Each structure stands twice: as C-alpha cells, then as structure tokens.
C-alpha cells in the first residue's frame, strides 16, 4: 500500500473507532466503559504486534512482557513521585531497550527458537517482578498512583478512556507510517522470503530488530494505559496467557492487516463478555475460533471477507485480468552500475556438502562489460558457485574478490549492496507482495526515496518487459514475468556483477529473445553478466566467454566456438545430453537446496 493509501485507511479506522468508542462515555455506561478501556489498551498492543508478527513474520510468544514491564515501570516511577512525563518515557524506554537486547540475542536464531526464547525470557521477567516484592509488591501486586493533570483525573476506566482513544488514533497513524516506510517494505520482504530478501541486500537482522523494538513501544504504551485503567496491577499482566491473547487477537482479525488487528482486538475482548451466558463453554468456543483462524491461514476475518469480496467481483467479471498477460516490449534505458569498475575474481574455491564435493578448487574471473556463460551438466556445481559468491554459503577454502574487496565471509545482504546481485534457479518471490513492492525496497537501498524511488522502480519494470504489472500480486503472474521481475529486482541494486541462474528456463523462444536483449543492454552498460543456462544455442549465441564446470571443477574455458568443439566438453557435457537430457532445461538433480 502506498503511504497515502495507508494513512487513509488509518484515518477511516480512527473515525470509526472514535465514533463507536465514544458512545459508552457519552451514555455514561459504566460496564461498557470498563470493557471499552481494556479493549482499547489491548488494541494499541495488537496494532504494534501486527508490525512484529503480521509484517515481519516474527512469532514472539512473550510480547506481554513489554506490556507488563511498561505497566510496572510506569507504576513504580509514579510511586516514587517521578514526574508523569518522565515516568512515561521510562515506561516506554525500558521495554524498548529490553526488546533491543532480546532481539540481538535471539533473532539470530529465527522462527521456532525465537518463539521459544521470547516465551522463556518473558517468564523470567515475570518471575523477577514477582520475587522483587520490595519494589513491585510481589504476587500481591501494587496499586497504581492516581494520575491527575490540571485537576482532571486520568485514573480508572472512565478517567483513562479519552487517553486510550487518543492513543489508539496515534497508534493507527504510527502503524500506517511504519508500514508504508522503507523499513516496512523490507520487513515484508523478510517475512515472505528471508533468504531471497537477504540476497537482495535487505539486512535481515537489523530490519527484524527494528520492527521488534517498534512493536515494544506500542506494547509498553498499552501497558501504561492498562495500569491507569485498572489502578492496580499484579504479575499476571505479563503472564504468557496475555501474550497468547495478543496473538489470538491478531490471527483472528487477520495478521498483516491494520483493520485485522483492530477487529481481532474487539472480537476477542467482547466475545467472552457477550457470550457470558454460555459460561465455561466459552473456553471451548475460544479454542474453536482460534483453530478456524489458523486453518484459514494468517489472514483471519479480514482475509476471509476480502476473499469473499474478490469472489463476488470475479463472478461478475467472469475473468481475471492476469490470465493471458503477455510481456510488454522493453523500453530503452541504461543500467549504470554504482561505484568503480571491478573484476570479480574467484580463486581456489572449494565447497563440500557432507560427502559431496560440490566445488573442487574453482578459479574464474568475470570481467565488466562481458557476458560470461557458466555451463556444465546437472549437479556440476554451477548454482553452488553462485551461492558461494553471493554469501549464501561460505566457501571451505578459497577467495572471492570484487576488486580489492574480499567477499567471502560476508553476509548475503552486504555482498548484494557491495555490487553483486543475482537471481535464483527456482524463482524466489515475496508471496503476498505486488510486483512494485518487490522492486521498491531494493531501489530504496541505493538511497532513493519517495516519488523518485517509485519512478525508478517503474522505469526498471518498463525496461524488463513488465510495464503495467506494478500493482499485480506476484502470486498471479505467469512464469516468464516472475523471471523478469527477479531481474528487475536485482538490477534495482545497480550492481556491478549480475549472476543469472538459469534465467531462460521455462521461457518461450520469444521470451528468451527479450531476455537476450536485456542482457545485451547490461553488457553495453559495463556490467559483468554471468549466465547459467542449459539452452546452448541461447547462451552460446549471447556470451563472449564460457566456463564449463564438471563435477565441481573447471574442465574447459574459452570462446563459444572453441567450447563447442572441445572434445573434453563434448565428452563430459554435450555427450551427456545425447544420452537423454538433450535440451532439457529442467534440473533433474536431487535439489535438496532450494537455491
Ligand atoms: P548445478 O547447479 O550445476 O546443477 P548444484 O550446484 O546445484 O549443481 O549442485 C552441485 C552438487 O552439490 C550436487 O551434487 C548437489 O546435490 C550438491 N548440493 C548443492 N547444494 C547442496 C546442499 N545445500 N546440501 C547438500 N548438497 C548440496
Ligand atoms: Mg543449478
């Protein structure tokens, strides 16, 4: 979503929430004020949690810790007569600091380990608060000092209520701002394909920690509001039940969507109150709701409503615009690389996987302004070489130098930003994002922003035959479009070296021709282009120099005409094709790695 669309959505939600949310206050309905206040406090936390789970894909099982630490810090500081503003700063600052440290320690191990680590750390914090009774009141809890500003009380549900509504509005706009920022786009790329994002220059760890810390700000603010509302807190505010509740709210409403966060908070808070008559059966109903939400994917009520809407629309239109989409002609433009011109020199690279020696001492140099074909039978180590150059795997031995810069040992995102971009043998896309969202984060990593970044991204699409596809979801694109979109995305980094792993696989003759024209333009723009390809007429017609790999070693190198006549190559490679694999662009090796 663009910045404007994001802010507009936040504004709509804000209006609805303020209008409906003010009702209990205007009607002075005590019971509903109480429910509204706690629902509102949770809503602020869930909106923030959506940035963590929904937008970055980080399942934190201990998010209530930030909520609880915020509530306790605020209460303790206020008890010590610290001025309100300072108490708020402390109550938000401490959880954010905590999030930073937890992030640095645990986000290196993502996914399941991250979830378990956050769960454990939250439990440790809860126990510390419980045992530290001199300050926190221990298991018995502590009362929260009253907050009065200009003789107006902000304590208790009705006192805190306007403050909660105001905070929700701020939270909605803050979410819209972060989500539509460069950071938000990088986060969604990480969520949908961590490795692909990393190879495209996205610093995964830094992006994840930033989003995690921002999520903690929301949770801490929510904790302060919750403390004010209840005027009393005990260690149960950071019990893992509360973390699970946050997750349930988001999943039921629809993770990844701001409306989903809001709806989830309302449904999960109100349902037990409205269904009070079914008594303890509620717990079972709750379980069923969560199961349904999980089965429906991460998209919850909002996703379900969206699907329904799409279906109705399609029934009316009978057809989707995407089917039968064909590539546009490529527009003329240059792809000038950033920085100085350098050769990429691979020397003595070895890499083994268990018993398999995938690369056995490979030396090869890629020159600027040259198309270099890297060929060899299936399993000869071509993809592994690309993976080693781009930092997906570290080499067991050997060096990869871009000019004077050693690339081995660096992270994929660093290598990408240093000027070495790539595509993958098996297309890697950020599932749920549009074509533009695939290209924009990479354009932004070169320093362009706002309208300029958008224009550059659109120009890259036009130059790769993808004019008019910017707002389509990649899930609905034909194969050839995906292939070219990956090239556009790699070119957004303004690379010196571009490594294309079987770019023409699955392309028609016409589409390959278009690909060939783009590659020739890159050659004119002085990029070093490396093309791995099984389609010999295509790649040998394109390249000036050829390197042939066989079982992890270079078995021949030279001009295309020398290579086709080389008996060693015919034996190892072309001979293999005669015996059945001729012209088959599909990699038939056991591809344990998806790269
Ligand atoms: P190519 O791209 O030339 O077809 P690859 O580089 O994919 O070949 O594979 C070279 C060899 O290394 C193959 O035997 C393959 O099975 C093995 N290999 C590649 N990646 C991995 C991995 N991640 N784990 C184990 N073996 C791998
Ligand atoms: Mg391969």
Coordinates of C-alpha atoms and ligand atoms in Angstrom, one line a residue:
X1 CA 0.0 0.0 0.0
X2 CA 1.3 3.5 -0.8
X3 CA 1.8 6.0 2.0
X4 CA -1.3 7.9 1.1
X5 CA -3.5 4.7 1.0
X6 CA -2.1 3.6 4.3
X7 CA -2.8 6.9 6.0
X8 CA -6.2 7.0 4.5
X9 CA -7.0 3.5 5.9
X10 CA -5.7 4.6 9.3
X11 CA -8.0 7.7 9.1
X12 CA -11.1 5.6 8.3
X13 CA -10.4 3.3 11.2
X14 CA -9.7 6.2 13.5
X15 CA -13.0 7.8 12.7
X16 CA -15.0 4.6 13.2
X17 CA -13.2 3.8 16.5
X18 CA -13.6 7.3 17.9
X19 CA -17.3 7.4 16.9
X20 CA -18.2 4.0 18.3
X21 CA -15.7 4.2 21.1
X22 CA -17.2 7.5 22.4
X23 CA -20.7 6.0 22.8
X24 CA -20.2 4.4 26.3
X25 CA -18.6 7.6 27.6
X26 CA -21.5 9.8 26.2
X27 CA -24.1 7.4 27.6
X28 CA -22.1 7.1 30.8
X29 CA -22.5 3.3 30.6
X30 CA -20.1 2.2 33.3
X31 CA -19.9 -1.5 32.3
X32 CA -19.1 -0.7 28.7
X33 CA -16.6 1.9 29.7
X34 CA -14.7 -0.7 31.6
X35 CA -14.8 -3.2 28.7
X36 CA -14.0 -0.4 26.2
X37 CA -11.0 0.8 28.1
X38 CA -9.4 -2.7 28.4
X39 CA -10.2 -3.5 24.8
X40 CA -8.7 -0.2 23.8
X41 CA -5.5 -0.8 25.7
X42 CA -5.2 -4.2 24.1
X43 CA -5.9 -2.8 20.7
X44 CA -2.9 -0.5 21.0
X45 CA -0.7 -3.5 21.8
X46 CA -2.2 -5.6 19.0
X47 CA -1.7 -2.8 16.4
X48 CA 2.0 -2.8 17.4
X49 CA 2.2 -6.6 17.4
X50 CA 1.0 -6.6 13.9
X51 CA 4.2 -4.9 12.9
X52 CA 6.1 -7.8 14.5
X53 CA 4.1 -10.9 13.6
X54 CA 2.0 -9.6 10.7
X55 CA 4.5 -7.5 8.8
X56 CA 7.8 -9.1 9.8
X57 CA 6.7 -12.7 10.4
X58 CA 8.2 -12.8 13.9
X59 CA 6.2 -15.0 16.3
X60 CA 7.0 -13.5 19.7
X61 CA 5.4 -15.6 22.4
X62 CA 6.4 -13.2 25.1
X63 CA 5.1 -9.9 23.9
X64 CA 3.1 -9.4 27.1
X65 CA 6.5 -8.9 28.8
X66 CA 6.8 -5.4 27.2
X67 CA 3.2 -4.7 28.1
X68 CA 3.9 -5.7 31.7
X69 CA 7.3 -4.1 32.1
X70 CA 5.7 -0.9 30.7
X71 CA 2.9 -1.0 33.2
X72 CA 5.2 -1.8 36.1
X73 CA 7.8 0.8 35.3
X74 CA 5.2 3.4 35.0
X75 CA 3.6 2.5 38.3
X76 CA 6.9 2.2 40.2
X77 CA 8.2 5.5 38.8
X78 CA 5.0 7.2 39.7
X79 CA 5.0 5.7 43.2
X80 CA 8.5 7.3 43.5
X81 CA 7.0 10.7 42.5
X82 CA 8.8 10.8 39.3
X83 CA 7.1 13.4 37.0
X84 CA 4.5 11.9 34.8
X85 CA 6.2 12.7 31.5
X86 CA 9.5 11.1 32.7
X87 CA 7.6 8.1 34.0
X88 CA 6.1 7.6 30.6
X89 CA 9.5 8.0 28.9
X90 CA 10.9 5.4 31.3
X91 CA 8.0 3.1 30.9
X92 CA 8.4 3.0 27.1
X93 CA 12.2 3.3 27.1
X94 CA 12.9 0.3 29.3
X95 CA 10.8 -2.2 27.3
X96 CA 12.4 -0.9 24.0
X97 CA 15.8 -1.4 25.5
X98 CA 14.8 -4.8 26.5
X99 CA 13.4 -5.5 23.1
X100 CA 16.8 -4.5 21.6
X101 CA 18.8 -6.9 23.8
X102 CA 16.3 -9.7 23.3
X103 CA 16.4 -9.1 19.6
X104 CA 20.2 -9.1 19.4
X105 CA 20.4 -12.3 21.4
X106 CA 17.5 -14.3 19.9
X107 CA 16.9 -13.0 16.4
X108 CA 20.0 -14.7 15.0
X109 CA 18.0 -17.9 15.5
X110 CA 14.7 -17.2 14.0
X111 CA 11.3 -18.8 13.9
X112 CA 10.8 -21.6 16.4
X113 CA 13.8 -20.8 18.5
X114 CA 12.9 -17.1 18.5
X115 CA 9.4 -18.0 19.7
X116 CA 10.7 -20.3 22.5
X117 CA 13.3 -17.7 23.5
X118 CA 10.8 -14.9 23.8
X119 CA 8.5 -17.1 25.8
X120 CA 11.3 -18.0 28.3
X121 CA 12.6 -14.5 28.7
X122 CA 9.0 -13.2 29.3
X123 CA 8.6 -15.9 32.0
X124 CA 11.9 -14.9 33.6
X125 CA 10.9 -11.3 33.7
X126 CA 7.5 -12.2 35.3
X127 CA 9.3 -14.1 38.0
X128 CA 11.7 -11.3 38.7
X129 CA 8.8 -9.0 39.1
X130 CA 7.1 -11.5 41.3
X131 CA 10.1 -12.0 43.6
X132 CA 11.1 -8.4 43.8
X133 CA 8.3 -7.6 46.2
X134 CA 10.1 -4.6 47.9
X135 CA 9.5 -2.6 44.7
X136 CA 6.7 -4.4 42.8
X137 CA 4.7 -5.7 45.7
X138 CA 5.4 -9.3 44.5
X139 CA 2.5 -11.7 43.9
X140 CA 0.1 -9.3 45.7
X141 CA 0.7 -6.6 43.1
X142 CA 0.8 -2.9 43.5
X143 CA -1.6 -0.1 43.2
X144 CA -1.0 2.5 40.5
X145 CA -0.8 6.1 41.8
X146 CA -3.6 8.3 40.5
X147 CA -2.8 10.5 37.5
X148 CA -4.2 14.0 37.7
X149 CA -3.4 16.7 35.2
X150 CA -5.0 20.2 35.7
X151 CA -7.4 18.7 38.2
X152 CA -8.7 16.2 35.8
X153 CA -8.2 12.6 36.8
X154 CA -6.9 10.1 34.2
X155 CA -7.2 7.1 36.5
X156 CA -9.8 4.4 36.4
X157 CA -11.6 3.2 33.3
X158 CA -13.6 6.4 32.7
X159 CA -10.6 8.7 33.5
X160 CA -8.2 6.8 31.2
X161 CA -10.8 6.4 28.5
X162 CA -10.2 9.6 26.4
X163 CA -6.4 9.0 26.8
X164 CA -6.9 5.4 25.4
X165 CA -9.0 6.7 22.4
X166 CA -6.3 9.3 21.6
X167 CA -3.5 6.7 21.9
X168 CA -5.4 4.4 19.5
X169 CA -5.6 7.1 17.0
X170 CA -1.8 7.8 17.3
X171 CA -1.1 4.1 17.1
X172 CA -3.2 3.7 13.9
X173 CA -1.3 6.5 12.2
X174 CA 2.1 5.4 13.5
X175 CA 1.4 1.9 12.2
X176 CA 0.4 3.3 8.8
X177 CA 3.6 5.3 8.7
X178 CA 5.9 2.5 9.6
X179 CA 4.1 0.0 7.4
X180 CA 4.4 2.2 4.3
X181 CA 8.0 3.2 5.0
X182 CA 11.1 1.7 3.5
X183 CA 11.6 -0.3 6.7
X184 CA 8.0 -1.7 6.4
X185 CA 8.7 -2.9 2.9
X186 CA 11.9 -4.5 3.9
X187 CA 10.2 -6.2 6.8
X188 CA 7.5 -7.7 4.5
X189 CA 10.3 -9.0 2.2
X190 CA 11.9 -10.7 5.1
X191 CA 8.6 -12.2 6.2
X192 CA 7.8 -13.7 2.8
X193 CA 11.3 -14.9 1.9
X194 CA 14.1 -14.3 4.3
X195 CA 16.8 -15.8 2.1
X196 CA 15.6 -14.0 -1.0
X197 CA 15.4 -10.7 0.8
X198 CA 18.9 -11.1 2.2
X199 CA 20.3 -11.9 -1.3
X200 CA 18.6 -8.7 -2.5
X201 CA 20.5 -6.6 0.0
X202 CA 18.0 -6.5 2.9
X203 CA 19.7 -6.6 6.3
X204 CA 17.5 -9.2 7.9
X205 CA 18.7 -8.9 11.5
X206 CA 18.6 -5.1 11.6
X207 CA 15.2 -5.0 10.0
X208 CA 13.8 -7.6 12.4
X209 CA 15.2 -5.9 15.5
X210 CA 13.9 -2.5 14.4
X211 CA 10.4 -3.9 13.9
X212 CA 10.6 -5.8 17.2
X213 CA 11.5 -2.6 19.1
X214 CA 8.8 -0.6 17.4
X215 CA 6.3 -3.3 18.5
X216 CA 7.6 -2.9 22.1
X217 CA 6.8 0.8 22.0
X218 CA 3.1 0.0 21.3
X219 CA 3.0 -2.7 23.9
X220 CA 4.6 -0.5 26.6
X221 CA 2.2 2.4 25.9
X222 CA -0.7 -0.1 26.1
X223 CA 0.7 -1.4 29.4
X224 CA 0.7 2.2 30.9
X225 CA -2.9 2.7 29.8
X226 CA -3.9 -0.7 31.2
X227 CA -2.3 0.2 34.6
X228 CA -4.1 3.5 34.6
X229 CA -7.4 1.8 33.8
X230 CA -7.2 -0.9 36.5
X231 CA -5.4 1.3 39.1
X232 CA -3.9 -1.9 40.3
X233 CA -1.5 -4.4 38.6
X234 CA -0.1 -7.8 39.5
X235 CA 2.4 -10.1 37.8
X236 CA -0.5 -11.7 35.8
X237 CA -0.3 -8.8 33.3
X238 CA 2.7 -10.4 31.8
X239 CA 1.6 -14.0 32.1
X240 CA 2.0 -15.9 28.8
X241 CA -1.8 -16.1 28.7
X242 CA -1.7 -12.4 27.8
X243 CA 0.9 -13.0 25.1
X244 CA -1.3 -15.8 23.6
X245 CA -4.3 -13.4 23.8
X246 CA -2.4 -10.8 21.7
X247 CA -1.5 -13.5 19.1
X248 CA -5.1 -14.8 19.1
X249 CA -6.5 -11.3 18.5
X250 CA -4.2 -10.7 15.6
X251 CA -4.7 -14.1 14.0
X252 CA -8.4 -14.0 14.4
X253 CA -8.7 -10.5 13.0
X254 CA -6.1 -11.1 10.2
X255 CA -2.3 -10.8 10.7
X256 CA -0.7 -8.3 8.3
X257 CA -3.6 -6.0 8.2
X258 CA -4.3 -3.0 10.3
X259 CA -8.0 -3.5 10.2
X260 CA -7.4 -7.1 11.2
X261 CA -5.5 -6.0 14.3
X262 CA -8.4 -3.7 15.3
X263 CA -11.2 -6.2 14.6
X264 CA -9.3 -9.0 16.3
X265 CA -8.9 -6.9 19.5
X266 CA -12.6 -6.1 19.5
X267 CA -13.8 -9.6 18.8
X268 CA -11.6 -11.4 21.3
X269 CA -12.3 -8.8 24.0
X270 CA -16.0 -8.6 23.6
X271 CA -16.9 -12.2 22.8
X272 CA -16.4 -13.5 26.3
X273 CA -18.5 -10.7 27.7
X274 CA -21.3 -11.1 25.2
X275 CA -21.2 -14.9 25.5
X276 CA -21.1 -14.8 29.2
X277 CA -24.3 -16.9 29.4
X278 CA -22.5 -19.9 28.0
X279 CA -20.2 -19.8 31.0
X280 CA -17.1 -22.0 30.9
X281 CA -18.1 -23.3 27.5
X282 CA -16.6 -20.1 26.3
X283 CA -13.1 -21.6 26.6
X284 CA -14.1 -24.3 24.1
X285 CA -15.6 -21.7 21.7
X286 CA -12.4 -19.7 22.1
X287 CA -10.4 -22.7 21.1
X288 CA -12.5 -23.4 18.1
X289 CA -12.3 -19.8 16.9
X290 CA -8.5 -19.9 17.1
X291 CA -8.4 -23.2 15.2
X292 CA -10.6 -21.8 12.5
X293 CA -8.4 -18.7 12.3
X294 CA -5.3 -20.8 12.0
X295 CA -6.8 -23.1 9.4
X296 CA -7.8 -20.0 7.3
X297 CA -4.1 -19.1 7.0
X298 CA -2.8 -16.0 8.7
X299 CA -5.5 -13.8 7.3
X300 CA -8.4 -14.2 9.7
X301 CA -11.7 -12.3 9.5
X302 CA -10.3 -9.6 7.2
X303 CA -8.7 -12.1 4.8
X304 CA -11.9 -14.1 4.7
X305 CA -14.0 -11.0 4.0
X306 CA -11.5 -10.0 1.3
X307 CA -11.7 -13.4 -0.4
X308 CA -15.4 -13.3 -0.4
X309 CA -15.4 -9.8 -2.0
X310 CA -12.9 -10.9 -4.6
X311 CA -15.0 -13.9 -5.5
X312 CA -18.2 -11.9 -5.9
X313 CA -16.3 -9.5 -8.1
X314 CA -14.9 -12.3 -10.3
X315 CA -18.3 -13.9 -10.7
X316 CA -19.4 -10.6 -12.2
X317 CA -16.4 -10.1 -14.4
X318 CA -16.1 -13.8 -15.3
X319 CA -12.4 -13.5 -16.0
X320 CA -9.2 -12.2 -14.3
X321 CA -7.1 -9.6 -15.9
X322 CA -3.9 -11.6 -15.2
X323 CA -4.6 -14.6 -17.3
X324 CA -3.2 -14.2 -20.8
X325 CA -0.9 -11.5 -19.7
X326 CA 1.9 -11.1 -22.1
X327 CA 5.2 -9.3 -21.8
X328 CA 5.4 -5.8 -23.0
X329 CA 8.2 -4.6 -25.2
X330 CA 11.2 -3.4 -23.2
X331 CA 11.8 0.3 -23.0
X332 CA 15.2 1.7 -23.7
X333 CA 17.2 2.6 -20.7
X334 CA 20.7 2.1 -19.3
X335 CA 21.5 0.3 -16.0
X336 CA 24.6 2.1 -15.0
X337 CA 26.3 0.3 -12.1
X338 CA 27.3 2.1 -8.9
X339 CA 30.8 2.7 -7.9
X340 CA 34.0 1.9 -9.6
X341 CA 34.5 -0.8 -12.2
X342 CA 35.9 -4.0 -10.8
X343 CA 36.5 -7.6 -11.9
X344 CA 35.1 -10.4 -9.8
X345 CA 37.8 -13.0 -9.2
X346 CA 37.0 -16.4 -7.8
X347 CA 40.1 -18.3 -6.8
X348 CA 40.6 -21.8 -5.4
X349 CA 37.1 -22.1 -4.1
X350 CA 36.1 -25.4 -2.6
X351 CA 32.9 -26.4 -1.1
X352 CA 31.6 -29.7 0.1
X353 CA 28.3 -30.8 1.5
X354 CA 28.9 -33.9 3.7
X355 CA 30.5 -36.3 1.3
X356 CA 29.7 -34.4 -1.9
X357 CA 32.5 -32.2 -3.2
X358 CA 30.3 -29.6 -5.0
X359 CA 33.2 -27.3 -5.8
X360 CA 36.7 -28.6 -6.0
X361 CA 39.0 -25.7 -6.5
X362 CA 37.3 -23.3 -8.9
X363 CA 39.2 -20.4 -10.5
X364 CA 37.3 -18.0 -12.7
X365 CA 37.2 -14.3 -13.4
X366 CA 34.2 -12.2 -14.6
X367 CA 35.0 -9.0 -16.5
X368 CA 33.0 -5.8 -16.6
X369 CA 31.2 -5.4 -20.0
X370 CA 31.3 -9.1 -20.7
X371 CA 28.7 -11.8 -20.9
X372 CA 30.1 -14.9 -19.3
X373 CA 28.3 -18.3 -19.8
X374 CA 28.7 -20.8 -16.9
X375 CA 27.7 -24.2 -18.2
X376 CA 28.0 -27.8 -17.1
X377 CA 25.9 -30.9 -16.6
X378 CA 23.3 -31.0 -13.7
X379 CA 25.0 -31.3 -10.4
X380 CA 28.3 -29.9 -11.6
X381 CA 28.3 -27.1 -9.1
X382 CA 27.0 -24.1 -11.0
X383 CA 24.4 -23.0 -8.5
X384 CA 26.7 -23.7 -5.6
X385 CA 29.3 -21.4 -7.2
X386 CA 26.7 -18.6 -7.4
X387 CA 25.7 -19.4 -3.8
X388 CA 29.3 -19.1 -2.6
X389 CA 29.9 -15.9 -4.5
X390 CA 26.8 -14.3 -3.0
X391 CA 27.4 -15.4 0.5
X392 CA 24.6 -17.9 0.9
X393 CA 27.3 -20.5 1.7
X394 CA 30.8 -19.7 3.0
X395 CA 33.5 -21.5 0.9
X396 CA 35.5 -24.2 2.7
X397 CA 38.6 -22.7 1.1
X398 CA 39.4 -20.0 -1.5
X399 CA 38.6 -16.4 -2.1
X400 CA 36.1 -14.3 -3.9
X401 CA 37.3 -10.8 -4.6
X402 CA 35.4 -7.8 -6.1
X403 CA 38.4 -5.5 -7.0
X404 CA 40.3 -5.2 -3.7
X405 CA 37.3 -6.2 -1.6
X406 CA 37.1 -9.8 -0.2
X407 CA 33.5 -11.1 -0.3
X408 CA 34.0 -14.4 1.4
X409 CA 32.8 -14.4 5.0
X410 CA 30.4 -11.5 4.4
X411 CA 26.6 -11.8 4.7
X412 CA 24.5 -12.0 1.6
X413 CA 22.9 -8.6 2.1
X414 CA 26.4 -7.0 2.4
X415 CA 27.6 -8.7 -0.8
X416 CA 24.4 -7.6 -2.6
X417 CA 25.0 -4.0 -1.5
X418 CA 28.7 -4.2 -2.4
X419 CA 27.5 -4.7 -6.0
X420 CA 26.9 -8.4 -6.7
X421 CA 23.3 -9.2 -7.5
X422 CA 21.7 -12.4 -8.5
X423 CA 18.6 -14.3 -9.4
X424 CA 17.8 -17.8 -8.2
X425 CA 17.4 -21.0 -10.2
X426 CA 14.0 -21.5 -8.6
X427 CA 12.1 -18.2 -8.5
X428 CA 12.0 -16.8 -5.1
X429 CA 9.3 -14.3 -4.5
X430 CA 7.8 -12.4 -1.6
X431 CA 4.5 -14.3 -1.8
X432 CA 2.0 -11.7 -0.8
X433 CA 3.5 -8.6 -2.3
X434 CA 2.9 -6.7 -5.5
X435 CA 5.5 -6.5 -8.3
X436 CA 6.3 -2.9 -7.3
X437 CA 6.8 -4.0 -3.7
X438 CA 9.4 -6.5 -4.9
X439 CA 11.5 -3.8 -6.6
X440 CA 11.0 -0.8 -4.4
X441 CA 12.9 -1.9 -1.3
X442 CA 15.9 -2.6 -3.4
X443 CA 15.7 0.8 -5.2
X444 CA 15.4 2.4 -1.7
X445 CA 18.6 0.6 -0.5
X446 CA 20.5 2.7 -3.1
X447 CA 19.4 5.9 -1.3
X448 CA 16.5 7.0 -3.5
X449 CA 13.3 7.8 -1.6
X450 CA 9.6 8.6 -2.2
X451 CA 8.5 9.6 -5.7
X452 CA 12.0 9.3 -7.1
X453 CA 12.3 5.7 -5.8
X454 CA 8.9 4.8 -7.2
X455 CA 9.7 6.3 -10.6
X456 CA 13.0 4.4 -10.8
X457 CA 11.2 1.2 -9.9
X458 CA 8.5 1.7 -12.6
X459 CA 11.3 2.5 -15.1
X460 CA 13.0 -0.7 -14.2
X461 CA 9.8 -2.6 -14.8
X462 CA 9.3 -1.0 -18.1
X463 CA 12.8 -1.9 -19.1
X464 CA 12.3 -5.5 -18.3
X465 CA 9.0 -6.0 -20.2
X466 CA 6.8 -5.6 -17.1
X467 CA 5.2 -2.3 -17.9
X468 CA 1.7 -2.2 -16.4
X469 CA 2.2 -5.0 -13.8
X470 CA 3.3 -2.8 -10.9
X471 CA 0.2 -3.3 -8.8
X472 CA -0.4 -7.0 -9.5
X473 CA 0.3 -9.6 -6.8
X474 CA 3.1 -11.8 -7.8
X475 CA 1.1 -14.9 -7.0
X476 CA -0.9 -14.3 -10.1
X477 CA 1.9 -13.6 -12.5
X478 CA 2.9 -16.0 -15.3
X479 CA 6.3 -17.7 -15.0
X480 CA 8.1 -15.5 -17.6
X481 CA 7.0 -12.4 -15.7
X482 CA 8.4 -13.7 -12.5
X483 CA 11.7 -14.5 -14.1
X484 CA 12.0 -10.9 -15.4
X485 CA 10.7 -9.4 -12.2
X486 CA 13.6 -11.1 -10.4
X487 CA 16.0 -9.5 -12.9
X488 CA 14.4 -6.1 -12.4
X489 CA 14.7 -6.5 -8.6
X490 CA 18.4 -7.4 -8.9
X491 CA 19.0 -4.5 -11.2
X492 CA 17.4 -2.1 -8.7
X493 CA 20.6 -2.6 -6.6
X494 CA 22.6 -1.0 -9.5
X495 CA 25.0 -4.0 -9.4
X496 CA 28.5 -4.3 -10.9
X497 CA 28.0 -8.0 -11.3
X498 CA 24.8 -9.8 -12.1
X499 CA 24.6 -13.6 -11.7
X500 CA 21.6 -15.2 -13.5
X501 CA 20.9 -18.8 -12.5
X502 CA 19.1 -20.4 -15.5
X503 CA 17.1 -17.3 -16.4
X504 CA 15.7 -18.7 -19.6
X505 CA 14.4 -22.0 -18.0
X506 CA 10.7 -22.3 -18.9
X507 CA 10.7 -19.3 -21.2
X508 CA 9.3 -19.4 -24.8
X509 CA 11.5 -18.6 -27.7
X510 CA 10.1 -15.1 -27.9
X511 CA 10.5 -14.5 -24.2
X512 CA 14.1 -15.7 -24.3
X513 CA 14.8 -13.3 -27.1
X514 CA 13.5 -10.4 -24.9
X515 CA 15.7 -11.7 -22.1
X516 CA 18.6 -11.7 -24.5
X517 CA 18.0 -8.1 -25.4
X518 CA 18.0 -7.1 -21.8
X519 CA 21.3 -8.9 -21.1
X520 CA 22.9 -7.2 -24.1
X521 CA 21.9 -3.9 -22.8
X522 CA 23.6 -4.8 -19.5
X523 CA 26.8 -5.7 -21.4
X524 CA 26.7 -2.2 -23.0
X525 CA 26.3 -0.7 -19.6
X526 CA 29.6 -2.4 -18.5
X527 CA 28.1 -4.9 -16.1
X528 CA 29.7 -8.3 -15.7
X529 CA 26.9 -10.7 -16.5
X530 CA 27.1 -14.4 -15.7
X531 CA 24.5 -16.6 -17.3
X532 CA 24.0 -20.2 -16.2
X533 CA 22.0 -21.9 -18.9
X534 CA 21.1 -25.3 -20.3
X535 CA 19.8 -23.9 -23.6
X536 CA 23.1 -24.0 -25.6
X537 CA 22.1 -22.1 -28.7
X538 CA 20.7 -19.3 -26.5
X539 CA 23.6 -18.9 -24.2
X540 CA 26.4 -19.5 -26.7
X541 CA 24.9 -17.0 -29.0
X542 CA 25.0 -14.5 -26.2
X543 CA 28.3 -15.0 -24.4
X544 CA 31.8 -14.0 -25.3
X545 CA 33.5 -16.3 -22.9
X546 CA 32.4 -19.6 -21.5
X547 CA 33.4 -21.6 -18.4
X548 CA 32.5 -25.3 -18.2
X549 CA 32.1 -27.0 -14.9
X550 CA 32.2 -30.7 -14.5
X551 CA 31.9 -32.4 -11.0
X552 CA 32.9 -29.2 -9.2
X553 CA 36.0 -28.3 -11.3
X554 CA 36.6 -26.1 -14.4
X555 CA 37.0 -28.6 -17.2
X556 CA 37.2 -26.0 -20.0
X557 CA 37.2 -22.3 -20.7
X558 CA 37.3 -20.2 -23.9
X559 CA 35.2 -18.6 -26.6
X560 CA 31.9 -20.3 -27.5
X561 CA 33.2 -21.6 -30.8
X562 CA 36.2 -23.2 -29.0
X563 CA 34.0 -24.7 -26.4
X564 CA 31.5 -26.5 -28.7
X565 CA 34.4 -28.1 -30.5
X566 CA 36.3 -29.1 -27.3
X567 CA 36.4 -32.9 -27.0
X568 CA 36.6 -32.7 -23.2
X569 CA 33.4 -30.7 -23.1
X570 CA 31.6 -32.9 -25.7
X571 CA 32.5 -35.9 -23.6
X572 CA 31.5 -34.5 -20.2
X573 CA 28.6 -32.3 -21.1
X574 CA 27.3 -32.4 -24.6
X575 CA 27.8 -36.2 -24.6
X576 CA 25.6 -36.4 -21.6
X577 CA 22.9 -34.5 -23.4
X578 CA 23.0 -37.0 -26.3
X579 CA 22.2 -39.7 -23.8
X580 CA 18.9 -38.4 -22.9
X581 CA 19.0 -35.0 -21.2
X582 CA 19.2 -33.1 -24.5
X583 CA 17.8 -29.6 -24.3
X584 CA 16.0 -30.4 -21.1
X585 CA 16.0 -27.2 -19.2
X586 CA 14.7 -28.8 -16.0
X587 CA 17.3 -29.5 -13.4
X588 CA 16.9 -33.2 -12.7
X589 CA 19.3 -33.4 -9.8
X590 CA 18.1 -34.0 -6.3
X591 CA 17.8 -30.4 -5.3
X592 CA 18.0 -30.5 -1.6
X593 CA 18.8 -26.9 -1.5
X594 CA 16.1 -24.6 -2.9
X595 CA 18.7 -22.2 -4.2
Ligands
LIG1 P1 24.1 -27.4 -10.7 O1 23.6 -26.0 -10.3 O2 25.4 -27.3 -11.5 O3 23.1 -28.3 -11.2 P2 24.5 -27.6 -7.8 O4 25.5 -26.5 -7.5 O5 23.1 -27.3 -7.5 O6 24.7 -28.0 -9.3 O7 24.9 -28.9 -7.0 C1 26.2 -29.4 -7.0 C2 26.2 -30.6 -6.1 O8 26.1 -30.2 -4.7 C3 25.1 -31.6 -6.3 O9 25.6 -32.9 -6.1 C4 24.1 -31.2 -5.2 O10 23.3 -32.3 -4.9 C5 25.0 -30.8 -4.1 N1 24.4 -29.7 -3.3 C6 24.1 -28.5 -3.6 N2 23.6 -27.8 -2.6 C7 23.5 -28.6 -1.6 C8 23.1 -28.5 -0.2 N3 22.6 -27.4 0.3 N4 23.2 -29.6 0.6 C9 23.7 -30.8 0.1 N5 24.2 -30.9 -1.1 C10 24.1 -29.9 -2.0
LIG2 MG1 21.8 -25.3 -10.5

